Amino acid sequence: MWNKIFIFSFLLLFFFGASNAQVQKQTFSGFVRDSVSGEILIGANLYPDNMDWGSVTDEHGFFSVNLSTGIDRRINFSYVGYRTKRIQIDQLESESTVIYLSPDLSIPEIEIRRDQKGLQESGRISVNPQVVNRMPSFLGEKDILRSLQHRAGVQSGKEGSAGLVVRGGGPDQNLMLVDGVPLYYYHHLGNLLSAFDADAINSATFIKGGFPAHMGGKLSSITDIRLKDGSKEKFKGVFSLGTLAMKASVEGPLNENSSFLFSLRRCNLDLLTRLLSYMDSDGKGMAGYTFYDANLKIRHRVSTNTILYLTLFSNRDRIFLRFWDDDKDQDIQRDFKDDLAWSNNFGSLRLNHQYNAKNIADLSLSYSVFNYGHSIVNEVLMSGELNQNGLSTGTAIRDAFLKYDHTYYYSNNLKFRYGSNIALHRYAPYKFDSFNNEELKSFLVQEFVAYFESEYKLKTFTGNIGLRYTGIMGDSFFHIAEPRIRFAYDLSPDKVRLSTSYSKMHQPLHLVSDNTGGIPVDIWVPASTFLPPEISDQFDLGLMINNIYTDGISFKLEGFLKRQQKLIELVPGNNIYTVLESPELSIVKNGKGSIRGIEMEVAKQKGRISGWASYMYIMNSRQFELINNGAAYPYIYEKPHNFNVVLMSAINDHTNLTLAWQFTSGMSYNLPVGKYEVPVIPGIENPIIGEAHIYGPKNSIRLKPYHRLDISLDFIKWFSKGKRIFNVSLINAYNRQNPFFLFYMENDQGELTLHQLCLFPILPSVSYRIEF
């Protein structure tokens, strides 16, 4: 059925677009940029005075339009937070026109960007990095992923986590792209903070439904982050010092054809813990935790129509412990080291070329490495003889990508996008050895992707039809076709829009995890004959209303239905070590997920007070033949009711206040209902007796509701070459005792009582920021 709908829809769009294209006379193209920094403006709007058509700039800030000089006299260029610019046709060149828009400081920053007709797009959110910097900070750090947790359709995982649970999917089902390169792990502090610096981000687009064909590989969401190119006009910088970390970024021109951006953030905790642990151990020990993340991007104009980009990204977390001791009487020296580290690094070289006024393309080559390693080394030097023992564990993934993406602007109303990529994945799921320096056992998986999509726009109708094909060669060959369809119809121009979409998605990787603490001791397992790729079918329907009662207030209502297949889960009682030894006994496969929900969001985008309120109701279950007696059970992250309110107020020119409040139902939870005694080692005389727990239906209880208020207050002072911002934030301002997990404890009378662990009380933080 879906194949027939897909073919019919594609032919309909093509013939309508072809008939409309006959009246066009001349093609004009170019880029839209910020007049101050020279940065490209992604998603800027283009439309004529009569609003017969509309367009937006792509991820390169590029546009291409066909204009008839007898009909379209003026073109409007607009972007949220910038002054609209009206251009006469005779001011446009046929190729490489640059339109500069000036920031409008009188318009308050907002997070929802509207399309060319003032209506939001269903299933996607454009995130403004400047608004992220106004959200309450976690220990002094602003976080783009934490800001997304306040949007409709998005939930957090456990308390304090910066991970995303999108429309009921797991945290492993989110694709994170940085300049087009996918990342496997992008958190610090065990999932408490993301590795993205808002000061280095040009744009971020979050997609939770109506997925385009040129993106894929995960089931639930896509976050497409584009880093800044760096200012072409002058050197600028930002320095900030917070409770948790310090960071700096600088950008500027290298020469008349090149610019750069560099940012670095480093955690401060180890600077304190090194000293305290050294003093506490009388100079015989040291311990700590630290992280860093860094970005470097260089943009070089090779020619009028060709630009070369180099992007380097790196993040690393490290937990370390070291003790040393000397026994001079016995001539013994001891040195113990425990080191745990994980990192994600990539390099990307991308060539952007504009063939002519209608065609623009990207060719990119990238290499990415994810590493996790844990080593314990104990060295004893006795009478000049060194004895060394320990163990080393680890996991690693190495990827190489060659990608080509091409966009063809057939007419004002019709454009095509197509491309392909080849990927080589080398997986080393896990290493465990007794300090023998053995290499991780690895295997190679080859992947080929090709896609084609078309987008058609009329005054009241928008359609996007796409098809993505993926072939995977590992221990066997898989090939998957993924149709994507998205339609929108404006019942009232610039006022009311109906939209619907269908997306088929697949995920060729499985995450095997027996904990949700965030430290990546989990392992990624590629699709195989035993574990085929995960599959998802998602359908959604939306209603959007703009300018309710007054200009700047919008309403969005969306319903969604998602079916997932080929899911995996650990058999109760197993862990990642048993998976590596006997996966067929440790993993239950062919699971099903059933997710349905409804989202509502009201946003106020103008005025002294702006912000939004959102609500989501969701039902989320999973079903495996060997779990819960084959009956469906609530997914661990099922939280039926989710309510968020974010209010931003510019109190005056020097003070900004932001309030963010969350309320969710408690997580589903599995709690033992009984226990019995068992020998720890059976078959021996006088065995040690332990306990085994008896569980009822899986995830049959629910933790207490979760709610929290966060507050952020910015004090701004301007000076001749920039400004400084002093921020005070309160996380969990009224000190709500939200449960992290439950546990039993025996009281003085020998009775078992149930208790809860609360992770975060009220957390104040300060940060100082200078922009110059």
XYZ file of C-alpha atoms in Angstrom, residues 17-499:
483
model
C 6.153 21.182 -10.692
C 6.925 20.720 -14.370
C 3.785 22.526 -15.503
C 4.469 25.420 -13.150
C 8.077 25.728 -14.327
C 7.100 26.694 -17.870
C 6.307 30.311 -16.910
C 9.732 30.976 -15.322
C 12.172 33.193 -17.219
C 15.435 33.565 -15.329
C 17.199 31.852 -12.439
C 18.869 33.774 -9.608
C 20.879 32.190 -6.791
C 23.130 33.105 -3.912
C 23.626 33.031 -0.166
C 22.099 34.814 2.842
C 24.511 35.955 5.566
C 24.670 37.912 8.795
C 25.812 41.448 8.000
C 27.940 41.650 11.172
C 29.699 38.253 11.366
C 29.325 37.037 7.800
C 27.907 33.714 9.065
C 25.477 31.944 6.748
C 21.827 32.040 7.808
C 20.329 28.562 7.528
C 16.556 28.541 7.057
C 16.225 32.200 6.023
C 12.925 32.941 4.221
C 12.424 34.145 0.637
C 9.042 35.182 -0.796
C 7.594 37.728 -3.247
C 5.113 40.397 -2.187
C 2.154 38.397 -3.520
C 3.210 35.265 -1.539
C 2.589 33.014 -4.552
C 5.590 30.938 -3.575
C 8.152 30.762 -0.825
C 11.519 29.209 -0.209
C 14.147 28.851 2.529
C 17.926 28.704 2.437
C 19.452 25.252 2.874
C 22.211 24.096 5.230
C 24.721 26.093 3.152
C 22.678 29.302 3.404
C 22.023 28.856 -0.334
C 18.922 29.792 -2.342
C 17.889 29.443 -5.973
C 14.749 31.049 -7.455
C 13.253 31.462 -10.922
C 11.872 34.950 -11.486
C 9.859 36.601 -14.226
C 10.741 40.283 -14.399
C 7.226 41.098 -15.557
C 5.572 39.537 -12.494
C 7.928 39.350 -9.510
C 9.262 42.835 -8.967
C 10.582 42.450 -5.396
C 11.779 39.576 -3.223
C 11.635 39.633 0.589
C 14.405 38.063 2.672
C 13.634 37.479 6.358
C 15.015 35.628 9.344
C 13.933 35.556 12.977
C 15.815 38.222 14.916
C 16.829 40.105 11.730
C 15.348 43.005 9.786
C 13.452 41.927 6.669
C 15.169 43.066 3.474
C 13.331 43.748 0.204
C 15.415 43.341 -2.958
C 14.603 44.544 -6.469
C 15.075 41.870 -9.114
C 17.580 43.988 -11.006
C 19.784 43.935 -7.852
C 20.137 40.148 -8.052
C 22.799 38.379 -10.070
C 22.224 35.123 -11.870
C 24.815 33.397 -9.665
C 26.433 33.942 -6.235
C 24.489 36.946 -5.006
C 25.116 37.531 -1.294
C 22.247 39.010 0.704
C 23.256 40.480 4.064
C 20.613 40.744 6.799
C 21.098 43.002 9.794
C 20.279 41.834 13.337
C 17.248 43.534 14.880
C 18.124 44.001 18.536
C 14.581 45.146 19.322
C 13.204 41.649 18.674
C 13.617 39.266 21.644
C 15.479 36.052 20.916
C 13.183 33.057 20.512
C 13.757 29.396 19.925
C 11.039 28.583 17.410
C 11.910 29.738 13.916
C 9.052 29.992 11.455
C 9.098 29.100 7.792
C 8.460 31.468 4.904
C 4.713 31.732 5.620
C 4.991 32.204 9.358
C 3.930 28.641 10.280
C 5.986 26.056 12.134
C 7.023 22.866 10.414
C 5.514 19.705 11.844
C 7.934 17.337 13.546
C 10.928 19.671 13.653
C 12.376 22.400 15.840
C 15.048 24.919 14.901
C 17.105 25.676 17.985
C 18.572 29.139 18.438
C 21.951 28.814 20.233
C 21.522 32.280 21.737
C 18.366 31.098 23.484
C 20.255 28.064 24.805
C 22.561 30.567 26.507
C 19.544 32.031 28.301
C 18.342 28.707 29.711
C 19.233 27.764 33.324
C 22.732 26.319 33.499
C 23.752 23.009 35.053
C 26.681 23.870 37.356
C 27.351 26.925 35.211
C 27.145 25.151 31.833
C 24.500 25.842 29.192
C 23.410 22.754 27.269
C 21.615 22.475 23.939
C 20.283 18.975 24.697
C 18.890 20.028 28.082
C 17.004 22.838 26.344
C 15.421 20.262 24.009
C 14.106 18.329 27.020
C 11.635 21.176 27.537
C 10.031 20.734 24.116
C 6.916 18.753 23.202
C 7.635 15.131 22.322
C 10.938 15.010 24.216
C 11.582 13.464 27.617
C 14.695 13.065 29.718
C 15.911 9.673 30.847
C 16.783 9.362 34.505
C 17.123 12.263 36.920
C 19.807 14.700 35.822
C 20.435 13.022 32.479
C 21.036 15.158 29.379
C 20.001 12.216 27.181
C 16.880 12.426 25.036
C 13.913 10.061 24.927
C 12.045 11.169 21.798
C 8.459 10.083 21.253
C 9.023 6.957 23.295
C 12.221 5.765 21.644
C 15.326 4.713 23.547
C 18.304 7.041 24.131
C 20.300 4.928 21.649
C 17.781 5.670 18.861
C 18.831 9.316 18.390
C 21.138 10.319 15.537
C 23.502 13.172 16.423
C 25.233 14.870 13.477
C 27.957 17.520 13.717
C 28.657 19.037 10.291
C 27.170 15.870 8.810
C 29.297 13.378 10.813
C 27.473 10.985 13.205
C 28.644 10.635 16.816
C 28.206 7.579 19.053
C 28.727 9.193 22.446
C 28.301 12.902 23.037
C 27.937 13.367 26.802
C 30.106 14.284 29.768
C 29.727 13.495 33.465
C 27.981 10.187 32.827
C 25.182 11.668 30.691
C 24.732 14.828 32.783
C 26.083 17.286 30.199
C 26.383 17.203 26.411
C 29.674 17.761 24.582
C 28.391 20.643 22.427
C 29.462 24.229 22.997
C 26.603 26.592 22.110
C 29.123 29.341 21.244
C 30.483 27.192 18.386
C 27.076 26.368 16.871
C 25.623 28.223 13.888
C 22.360 26.256 13.765
C 20.764 23.124 15.176
C 17.723 21.414 13.673
C 15.931 18.785 15.717
C 13.703 16.346 13.784
C 11.284 13.973 15.536
C 8.891 13.178 12.675
C 8.515 13.605 8.909
C 12.151 12.603 8.383
C 13.833 13.627 5.097
C 15.307 10.878 2.931
C 18.831 12.303 3.042
C 19.124 11.486 6.770
C 18.795 8.142 8.498
C 20.384 5.349 10.485
C 18.439 5.735 13.754
C 14.772 5.229 14.677
C 13.551 8.153 16.774
C 15.195 11.514 16.117
C 17.869 13.427 14.232
C 19.745 16.440 15.585
C 21.648 18.203 12.805
C 24.231 20.583 14.309
C 26.141 22.954 12.035
C 29.214 24.690 13.442
C 30.049 28.315 12.732
C 32.392 29.101 9.845
C 34.082 31.889 11.799
C 33.762 35.608 11.200
C 35.202 36.885 7.921
C 35.221 40.509 9.093
C 37.081 40.677 12.416
C 38.441 38.685 15.334
C 35.915 37.902 18.067
C 35.970 35.764 21.146
C 34.157 34.465 24.217
C 35.614 33.437 27.560
C 33.603 32.041 30.436
C 34.354 30.596 33.839
C 31.736 28.581 35.701
C 31.309 26.327 38.698
C 32.050 23.217 36.658
C 34.198 24.265 33.688
C 35.962 27.065 31.874
C 35.841 27.612 28.140
C 37.053 29.921 25.428
C 36.311 30.371 21.766
C 37.844 32.631 19.158
C 37.007 33.234 15.501
C 38.112 35.506 12.725
C 39.645 35.847 9.258
C 42.864 34.057 8.269
C 43.099 35.979 5.000
C 40.697 37.449 2.483
C 39.499 33.961 1.448
C 39.658 32.049 4.745
C 38.194 32.165 8.240
C 38.364 29.955 11.320
C 36.598 29.058 14.544
C 38.214 27.390 17.548
C 36.564 26.556 20.865
C 37.778 24.644 23.908
C 36.077 23.696 27.174
C 37.729 22.001 30.139
C 36.311 20.676 33.405
C 37.682 22.252 36.598
C 36.901 19.423 39.015
C 40.255 17.649 38.835
C 42.105 20.850 39.714
C 40.418 20.698 43.110
C 40.296 16.911 43.630
C 43.999 16.455 42.796
C 44.969 18.806 45.590
C 42.441 17.516 48.135
C 43.244 13.844 47.520
C 46.987 14.547 47.684
C 46.609 16.319 51.016
C 44.212 13.698 52.421
C 46.599 10.838 51.575
C 49.660 12.587 53.049
C 51.172 12.963 49.623
C 50.691 9.327 48.609
C 47.637 9.478 46.362
C 45.733 11.461 43.786
C 42.276 11.107 42.256
C 39.930 13.075 40.073
C 37.592 13.466 37.136
C 37.921 15.796 34.174
C 36.719 16.250 30.612
C 37.314 18.453 27.625
C 35.689 19.118 24.272
C 37.144 21.089 21.379
C 36.077 22.260 17.920
C 38.115 23.615 15.043
C 36.601 24.682 11.743
C 38.377 26.339 8.828
C 36.577 27.729 5.800
C 38.508 28.497 2.605
C 37.070 29.923 -0.607
C 38.830 28.083 -3.431
C 36.995 29.971 -6.152
C 33.834 32.003 -6.666
C 31.675 28.866 -6.618
C 33.774 26.462 -4.514
C 34.370 26.405 -0.754
C 36.492 23.935 1.214
C 35.703 23.168 4.880
C 37.850 21.399 7.457
C 36.148 20.344 10.711
C 37.873 18.719 13.689
C 35.904 17.638 16.754
C 37.178 16.010 19.935
C 35.807 15.178 23.379
C 37.203 13.059 26.196
C 36.277 12.111 29.762
C 38.697 10.658 32.282
C 38.379 9.263 35.814
C 41.689 8.469 37.469
C 43.010 7.124 40.746
C 46.657 6.680 41.765
C 48.380 5.616 44.973
C 52.079 5.120 45.617
C 54.042 4.008 48.667
C 57.650 3.311 49.687
C 58.918 0.848 52.282
C 62.596 1.676 52.585
C 63.236 -0.951 55.266
C 62.197 -3.767 52.919
C 63.282 -1.933 49.736
C 59.751 -2.015 48.275
C 58.067 0.601 46.087
C 54.408 0.304 45.097
C 52.514 2.181 42.404
C 48.792 1.563 41.747
C 46.926 3.199 38.829
C 43.261 2.986 37.891
C 42.359 4.887 34.722
C 38.986 5.053 32.970
C 38.551 7.157 29.825
C 36.218 7.472 26.858
C 36.428 9.755 23.840
C 34.847 10.578 20.491
C 36.929 12.275 17.775
C 36.445 12.977 14.098
C 37.922 14.880 11.201
C 35.961 15.941 8.125
C 36.967 17.519 4.827
C 34.034 18.885 2.812
C 33.994 20.501 -0.626
C 30.953 22.618 -1.462
C 30.523 23.520 -5.134
C 27.866 25.543 -6.920
C 27.694 24.203 -10.486
C 25.340 26.923 -11.681
C 22.312 28.898 -10.498
C 20.229 25.711 -10.095
C 22.718 23.145 -8.751
C 24.777 22.962 -5.583
C 26.545 19.914 -4.123
C 28.713 18.643 -1.262
C 31.495 16.052 -1.431
C 32.849 15.039 1.965
C 35.340 12.604 3.441
C 35.364 11.947 7.187
C 36.930 9.629 9.736
C 35.529 9.060 13.226
C 36.821 7.129 16.262
C 35.033 6.208 19.481
C 37.147 4.653 22.253
C 36.413 3.419 25.731
C 39.175 2.015 27.897
C 39.633 0.971 31.507
C 43.025 -0.117 32.805
C 44.214 -1.135 36.257
C 47.956 -1.471 36.799
C 49.704 -2.540 39.998
C 53.495 -2.250 40.006
C 55.729 -3.494 42.800
C 59.479 -2.839 42.708
C 61.154 -5.160 45.202
C 64.934 -5.236 45.543
C 65.296 -3.849 42.055
C 62.946 -6.420 40.473
C 59.723 -5.114 38.912
C 56.508 -7.125 39.238
C 53.574 -5.841 37.239
C 49.994 -7.074 36.961
C 46.591 -5.684 36.110
C 43.821 -5.831 33.582
C 42.606 -3.839 30.612
C 39.136 -3.616 29.115
C 37.809 -1.565 26.256
C 35.612 -1.098 23.237
C 36.106 0.891 20.031
C 34.357 1.895 16.808
C 36.103 3.378 13.771
C 34.161 4.801 10.830
C 35.168 6.174 7.446
C 32.592 7.985 5.268
C 32.622 9.180 1.677
C 29.456 11.184 0.897
C 28.018 13.071 -2.037
C 24.898 15.260 -1.752
C 23.355 17.217 -4.636
C 20.421 19.662 -4.738
C 18.753 20.680 -7.992
C 16.330 23.642 -7.937
C 14.029 22.761 -10.830
C 11.708 25.723 -10.234
C 10.494 27.980 -7.434
C 8.018 25.281 -6.466
C 10.005 22.114 -7.076
C 13.454 20.960 -6.073
C 15.181 17.588 -6.036
C 17.849 16.268 -3.720
C 19.822 13.098 -4.264
C 23.075 11.537 -3.172
C 24.878 8.526 -1.806
C 27.513 7.570 0.701
C 29.834 4.673 1.354
C 30.801 3.832 4.934
C 33.292 1.404 6.436
C 32.647 0.520 10.083
C 35.192 -1.386 12.135
C 33.716 -2.608 15.416
C 35.689 -3.915 18.370
C 32.832 -4.664 20.785
C 34.874 -5.573 23.831
C 38.365 -6.416 25.080
C 39.200 -8.111 28.349
C 42.715 -9.292 29.140
C 45.096 -9.579 32.059
C 47.437 -6.817 31.002
C 48.784 -8.675 27.986
C 48.361 -5.714 25.639
C 46.163 -7.762 23.364
C 44.497 -5.897 20.510
C 40.742 -5.620 20.436
C 39.196 -8.268 18.230
C 37.381 -6.446 15.475
C 35.377 -7.020 12.343
C 34.442 -4.899 9.366
C 30.954 -3.881 8.196
C 30.428 -2.139 4.849
C 27.454 0.135 4.198
C 26.096 1.766 1.065
C 23.329 4.392 1.073
C 21.537 6.071 -1.832
C 18.601 8.468 -1.596
C 16.339 10.633 -3.703
C 13.770 13.167 -2.537
C 11.622 15.848 -4.103
C 9.976 18.850 -2.461
C 7.066 20.759 -3.968
C 5.572 24.017 -2.679
C 2.505 25.982 -3.690
C 0.832 28.863 -1.927
C -1.244 26.503 0.244
C 0.344 23.076 -0.298
C 3.756 21.572 0.491
C 4.867 18.030 -0.234
C 8.080 16.084 0.287
C 8.512 12.595 -1.160
C 11.688 10.610 -0.658
C 13.163 7.135 -0.799
C 16.284 5.965 1.012
C 18.004 2.680 0.211
C 20.603 1.054 2.451
C 22.731 -2.020 1.832
C 24.762 -3.524 4.682
C 27.428 -6.198 4.297
C 28.614 -7.851 7.501
C 28.361 -11.560 8.205
C 25.422 -11.434 5.786
C 23.824 -8.917 3.415
C 20.856 -6.713 4.345
C 19.103 -4.256 2.058
C 16.386 -1.925 3.243
C 14.143 0.542 1.383
C 12.748 3.411 3.435
C 9.956 5.539 1.912
C 9.406 8.988 3.442
C 6.301 11.109 2.753
C 5.354 14.501 4.199
C 2.417 16.752 3.197
C 1.135 20.070 4.533
C -1.925 22.086 3.527
C -2.680 25.660 4.623
C -6.374 26.046 5.410
C -5.719 29.757 5.876
C -2.501 31.326 4.522
C -0.160 32.376 7.323
C -2.755 31.158 9.841
C -3.785 27.480 9.912
C -1.922 24.453 8.590
C -2.671 20.715 8.511
C 0.214 18.304 8.055
